[in-house]
Backbone as ProteinMPNN parsed JSONL, in Angstrom:
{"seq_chain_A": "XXXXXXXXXXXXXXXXXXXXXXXXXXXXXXXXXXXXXXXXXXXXXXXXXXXXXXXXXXXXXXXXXXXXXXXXXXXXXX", "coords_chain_A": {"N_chain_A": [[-25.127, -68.991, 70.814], [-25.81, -66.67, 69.642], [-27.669, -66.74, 68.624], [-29.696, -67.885, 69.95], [-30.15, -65.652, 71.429], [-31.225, -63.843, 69.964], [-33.507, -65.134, 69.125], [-35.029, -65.102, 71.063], [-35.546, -62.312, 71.742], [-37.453, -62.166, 69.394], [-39.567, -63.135, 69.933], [-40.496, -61.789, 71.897], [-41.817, -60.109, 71.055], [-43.89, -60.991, 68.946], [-46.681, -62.528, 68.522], [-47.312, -64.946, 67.967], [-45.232, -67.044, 69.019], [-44.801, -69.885, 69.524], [-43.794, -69.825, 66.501], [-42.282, -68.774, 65.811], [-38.504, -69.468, 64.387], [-35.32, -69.255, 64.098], [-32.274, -69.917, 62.112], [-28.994, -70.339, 62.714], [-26.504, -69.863, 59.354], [-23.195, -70.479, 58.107], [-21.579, -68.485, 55.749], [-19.472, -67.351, 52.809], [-19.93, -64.478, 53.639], [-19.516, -64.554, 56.089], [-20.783, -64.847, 59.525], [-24.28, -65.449, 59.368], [-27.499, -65.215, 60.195], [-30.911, -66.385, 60.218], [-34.533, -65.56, 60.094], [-37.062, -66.519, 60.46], [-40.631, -66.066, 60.555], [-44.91, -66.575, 61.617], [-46.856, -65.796, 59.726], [-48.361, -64.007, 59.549], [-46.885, -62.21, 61.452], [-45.028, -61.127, 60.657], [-44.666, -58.382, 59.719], [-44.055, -57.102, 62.377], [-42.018, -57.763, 62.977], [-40.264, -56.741, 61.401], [-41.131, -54.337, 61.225], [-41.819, -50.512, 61.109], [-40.603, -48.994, 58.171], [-38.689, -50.699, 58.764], [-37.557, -50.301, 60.999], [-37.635, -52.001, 63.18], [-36.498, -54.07, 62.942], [-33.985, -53.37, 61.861], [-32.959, -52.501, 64.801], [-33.057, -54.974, 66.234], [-30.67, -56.099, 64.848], [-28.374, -54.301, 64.868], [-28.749, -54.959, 68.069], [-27.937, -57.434, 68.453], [-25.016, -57.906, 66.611], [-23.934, -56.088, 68.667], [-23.765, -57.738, 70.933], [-21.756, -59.924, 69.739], [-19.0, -61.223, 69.415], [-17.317, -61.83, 67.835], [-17.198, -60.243, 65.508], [-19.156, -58.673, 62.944], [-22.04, -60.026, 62.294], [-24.675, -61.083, 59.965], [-28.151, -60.158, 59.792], [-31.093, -61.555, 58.751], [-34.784, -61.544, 57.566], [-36.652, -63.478, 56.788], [-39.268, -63.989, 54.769], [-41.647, -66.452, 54.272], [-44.109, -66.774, 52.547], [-43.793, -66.692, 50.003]], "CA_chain_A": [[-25.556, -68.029, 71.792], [-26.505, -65.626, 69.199], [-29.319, -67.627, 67.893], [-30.767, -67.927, 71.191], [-30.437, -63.99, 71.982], [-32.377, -63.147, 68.607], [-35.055, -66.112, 68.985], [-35.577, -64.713, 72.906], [-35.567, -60.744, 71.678], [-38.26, -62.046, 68.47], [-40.612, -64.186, 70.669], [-41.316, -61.309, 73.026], [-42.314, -59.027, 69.459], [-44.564, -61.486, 67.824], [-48.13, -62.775, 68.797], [-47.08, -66.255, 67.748], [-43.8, -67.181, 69.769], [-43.634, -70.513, 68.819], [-43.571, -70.216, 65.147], [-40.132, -68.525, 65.902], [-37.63, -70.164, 63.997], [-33.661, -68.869, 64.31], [-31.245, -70.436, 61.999], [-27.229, -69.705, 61.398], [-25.926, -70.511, 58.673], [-22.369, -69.765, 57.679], [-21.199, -68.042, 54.575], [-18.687, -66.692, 52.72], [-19.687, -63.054, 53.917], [-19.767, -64.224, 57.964], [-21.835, -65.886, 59.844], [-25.65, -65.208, 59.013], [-29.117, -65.595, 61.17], [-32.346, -66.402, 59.482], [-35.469, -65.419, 61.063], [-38.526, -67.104, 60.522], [-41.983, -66.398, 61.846], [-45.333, -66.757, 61.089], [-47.05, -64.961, 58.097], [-49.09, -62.163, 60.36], [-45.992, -61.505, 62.709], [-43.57, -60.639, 59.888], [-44.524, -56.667, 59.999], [-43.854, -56.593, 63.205], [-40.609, -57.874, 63.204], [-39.994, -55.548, 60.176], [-41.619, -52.722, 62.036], [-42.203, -49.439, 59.884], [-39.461, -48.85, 57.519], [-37.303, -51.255, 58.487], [-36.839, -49.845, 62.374], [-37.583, -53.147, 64.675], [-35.27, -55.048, 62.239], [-32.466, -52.487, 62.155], [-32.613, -52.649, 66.19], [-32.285, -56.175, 66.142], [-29.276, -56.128, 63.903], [-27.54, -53.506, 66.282], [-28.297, -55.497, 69.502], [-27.112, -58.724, 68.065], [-23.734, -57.036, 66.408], [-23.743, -55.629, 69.945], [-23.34, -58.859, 71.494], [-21.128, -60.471, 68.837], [-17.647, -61.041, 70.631], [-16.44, -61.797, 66.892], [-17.571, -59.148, 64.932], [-20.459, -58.425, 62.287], [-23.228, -60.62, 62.102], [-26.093, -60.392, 59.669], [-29.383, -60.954, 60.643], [-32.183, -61.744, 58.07], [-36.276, -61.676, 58.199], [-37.404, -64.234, 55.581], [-40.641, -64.173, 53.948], [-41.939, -67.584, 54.326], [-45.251, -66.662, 52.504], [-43.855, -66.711, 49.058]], "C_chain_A": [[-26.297, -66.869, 71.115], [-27.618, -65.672, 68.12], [-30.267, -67.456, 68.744], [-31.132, -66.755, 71.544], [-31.374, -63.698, 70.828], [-33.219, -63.786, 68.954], [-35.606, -65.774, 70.292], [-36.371, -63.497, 72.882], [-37.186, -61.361, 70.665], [-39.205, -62.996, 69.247], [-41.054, -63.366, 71.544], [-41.851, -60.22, 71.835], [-43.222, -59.88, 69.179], [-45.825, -61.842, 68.884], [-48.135, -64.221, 68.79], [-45.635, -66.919, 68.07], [-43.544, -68.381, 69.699], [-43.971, -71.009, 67.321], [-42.291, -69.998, 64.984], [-39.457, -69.232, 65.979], [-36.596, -69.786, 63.333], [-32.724, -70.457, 63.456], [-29.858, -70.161, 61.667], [-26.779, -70.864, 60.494], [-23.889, -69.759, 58.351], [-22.256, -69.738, 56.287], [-20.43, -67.284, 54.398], [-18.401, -65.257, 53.094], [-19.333, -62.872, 55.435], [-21.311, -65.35, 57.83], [-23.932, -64.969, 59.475], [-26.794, -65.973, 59.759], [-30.372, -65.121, 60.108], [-33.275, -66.432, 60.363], [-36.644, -65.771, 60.252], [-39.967, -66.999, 61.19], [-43.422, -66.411, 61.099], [-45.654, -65.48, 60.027], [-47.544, -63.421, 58.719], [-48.159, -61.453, 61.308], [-44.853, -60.698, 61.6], [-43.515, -58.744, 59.661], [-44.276, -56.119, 61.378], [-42.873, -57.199, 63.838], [-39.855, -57.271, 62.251], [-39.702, -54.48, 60.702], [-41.612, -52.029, 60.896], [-41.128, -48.597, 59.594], [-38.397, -49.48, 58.072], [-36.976, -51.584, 60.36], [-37.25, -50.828, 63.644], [-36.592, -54.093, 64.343], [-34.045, -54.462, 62.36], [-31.891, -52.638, 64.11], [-32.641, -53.81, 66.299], [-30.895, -56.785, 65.424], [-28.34, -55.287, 65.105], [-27.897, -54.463, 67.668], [-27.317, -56.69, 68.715], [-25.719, -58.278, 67.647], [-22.868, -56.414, 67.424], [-23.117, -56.576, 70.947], [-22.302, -59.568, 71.452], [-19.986, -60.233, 69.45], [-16.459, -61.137, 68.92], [-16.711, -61.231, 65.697], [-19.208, -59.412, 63.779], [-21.086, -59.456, 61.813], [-24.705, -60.517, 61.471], [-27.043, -61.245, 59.897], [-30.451, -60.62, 58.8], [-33.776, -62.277, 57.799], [-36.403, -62.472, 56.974], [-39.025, -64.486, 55.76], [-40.809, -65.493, 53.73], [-43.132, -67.536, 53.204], [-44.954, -66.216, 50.842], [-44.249, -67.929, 48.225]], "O_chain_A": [[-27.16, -66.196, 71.679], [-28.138, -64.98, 67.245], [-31.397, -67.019, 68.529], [-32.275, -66.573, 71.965], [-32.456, -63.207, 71.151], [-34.16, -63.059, 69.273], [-36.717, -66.223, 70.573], [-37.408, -63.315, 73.519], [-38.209, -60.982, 71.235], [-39.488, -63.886, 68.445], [-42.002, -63.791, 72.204], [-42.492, -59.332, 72.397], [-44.071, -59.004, 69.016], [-45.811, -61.368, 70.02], [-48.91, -64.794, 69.556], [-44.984, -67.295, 67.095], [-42.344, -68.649, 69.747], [-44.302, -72.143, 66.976], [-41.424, -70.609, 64.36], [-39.276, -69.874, 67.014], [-36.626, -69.848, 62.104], [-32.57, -71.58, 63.935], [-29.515, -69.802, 60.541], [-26.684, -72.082, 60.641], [-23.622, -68.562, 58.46], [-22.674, -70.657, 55.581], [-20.224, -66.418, 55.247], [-17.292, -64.727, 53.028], [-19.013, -61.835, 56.016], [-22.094, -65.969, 57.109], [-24.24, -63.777, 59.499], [-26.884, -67.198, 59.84], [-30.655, -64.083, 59.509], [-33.153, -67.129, 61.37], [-37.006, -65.04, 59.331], [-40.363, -67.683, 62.134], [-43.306, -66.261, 59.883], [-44.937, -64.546, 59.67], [-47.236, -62.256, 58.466], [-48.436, -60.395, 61.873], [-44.04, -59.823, 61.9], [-42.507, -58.058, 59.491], [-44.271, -54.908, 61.598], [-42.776, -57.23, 65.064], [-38.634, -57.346, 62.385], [-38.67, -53.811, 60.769], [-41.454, -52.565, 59.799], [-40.691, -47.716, 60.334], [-37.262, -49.014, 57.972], [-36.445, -52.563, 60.884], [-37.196, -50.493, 64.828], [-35.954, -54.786, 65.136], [-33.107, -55.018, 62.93], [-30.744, -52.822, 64.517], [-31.526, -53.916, 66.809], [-30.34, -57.865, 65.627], [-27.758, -55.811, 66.054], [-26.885, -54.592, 68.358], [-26.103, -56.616, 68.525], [-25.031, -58.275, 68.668], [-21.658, -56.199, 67.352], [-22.153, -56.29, 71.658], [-21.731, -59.967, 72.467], [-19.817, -59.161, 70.03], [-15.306, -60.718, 68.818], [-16.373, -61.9, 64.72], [-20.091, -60.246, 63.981], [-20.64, -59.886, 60.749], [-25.687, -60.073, 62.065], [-27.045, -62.457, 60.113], [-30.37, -59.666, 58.027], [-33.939, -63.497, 57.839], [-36.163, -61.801, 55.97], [-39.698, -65.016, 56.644], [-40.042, -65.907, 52.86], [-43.16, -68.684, 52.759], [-45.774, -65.45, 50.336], [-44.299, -67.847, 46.998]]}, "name": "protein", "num_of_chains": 1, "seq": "XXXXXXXXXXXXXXXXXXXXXXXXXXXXXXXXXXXXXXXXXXXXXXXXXXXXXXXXXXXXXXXXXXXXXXXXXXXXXX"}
């Protein structure tokens, strides 16, 4: 459910909606969301200093019925 709420929230941000690609993985710290998109959308799921990513972390965390969830923007374009 909280794959689908991030990949819903980052598809109405980007220019390219379906390069958007949401995966969890789990790990020893909690569960973890990888965000994927294309190469020209990734500053603007960044935003400037950080602040469209930080508000996606707070909604999602927001949602989360079982506590802290991190969310992560990967750089595909290395």
């Amino acid at each position: 459910m909280l794959a689908d709420a991030l990949e819903h929230l980052v598809r109405g941000i980007v220019d390219d909606p379906d390069a958007v690609e949401v995966t969890r993985k789990n790990t020893r710290r909690g569960p973890l969301l990888e965000v994927r998109v294309a190469p020209d959308d990734l500053g603007r799921v960044i935003g400037r200093g950080g602040r469209v990513a930080k508000a996606l972390r707070t909604v999602i965390n927001g949602i989360s019925t079982r506590g802290s969830v991190r969310v992560d923007v990967i750089d595909t374009d290395l």
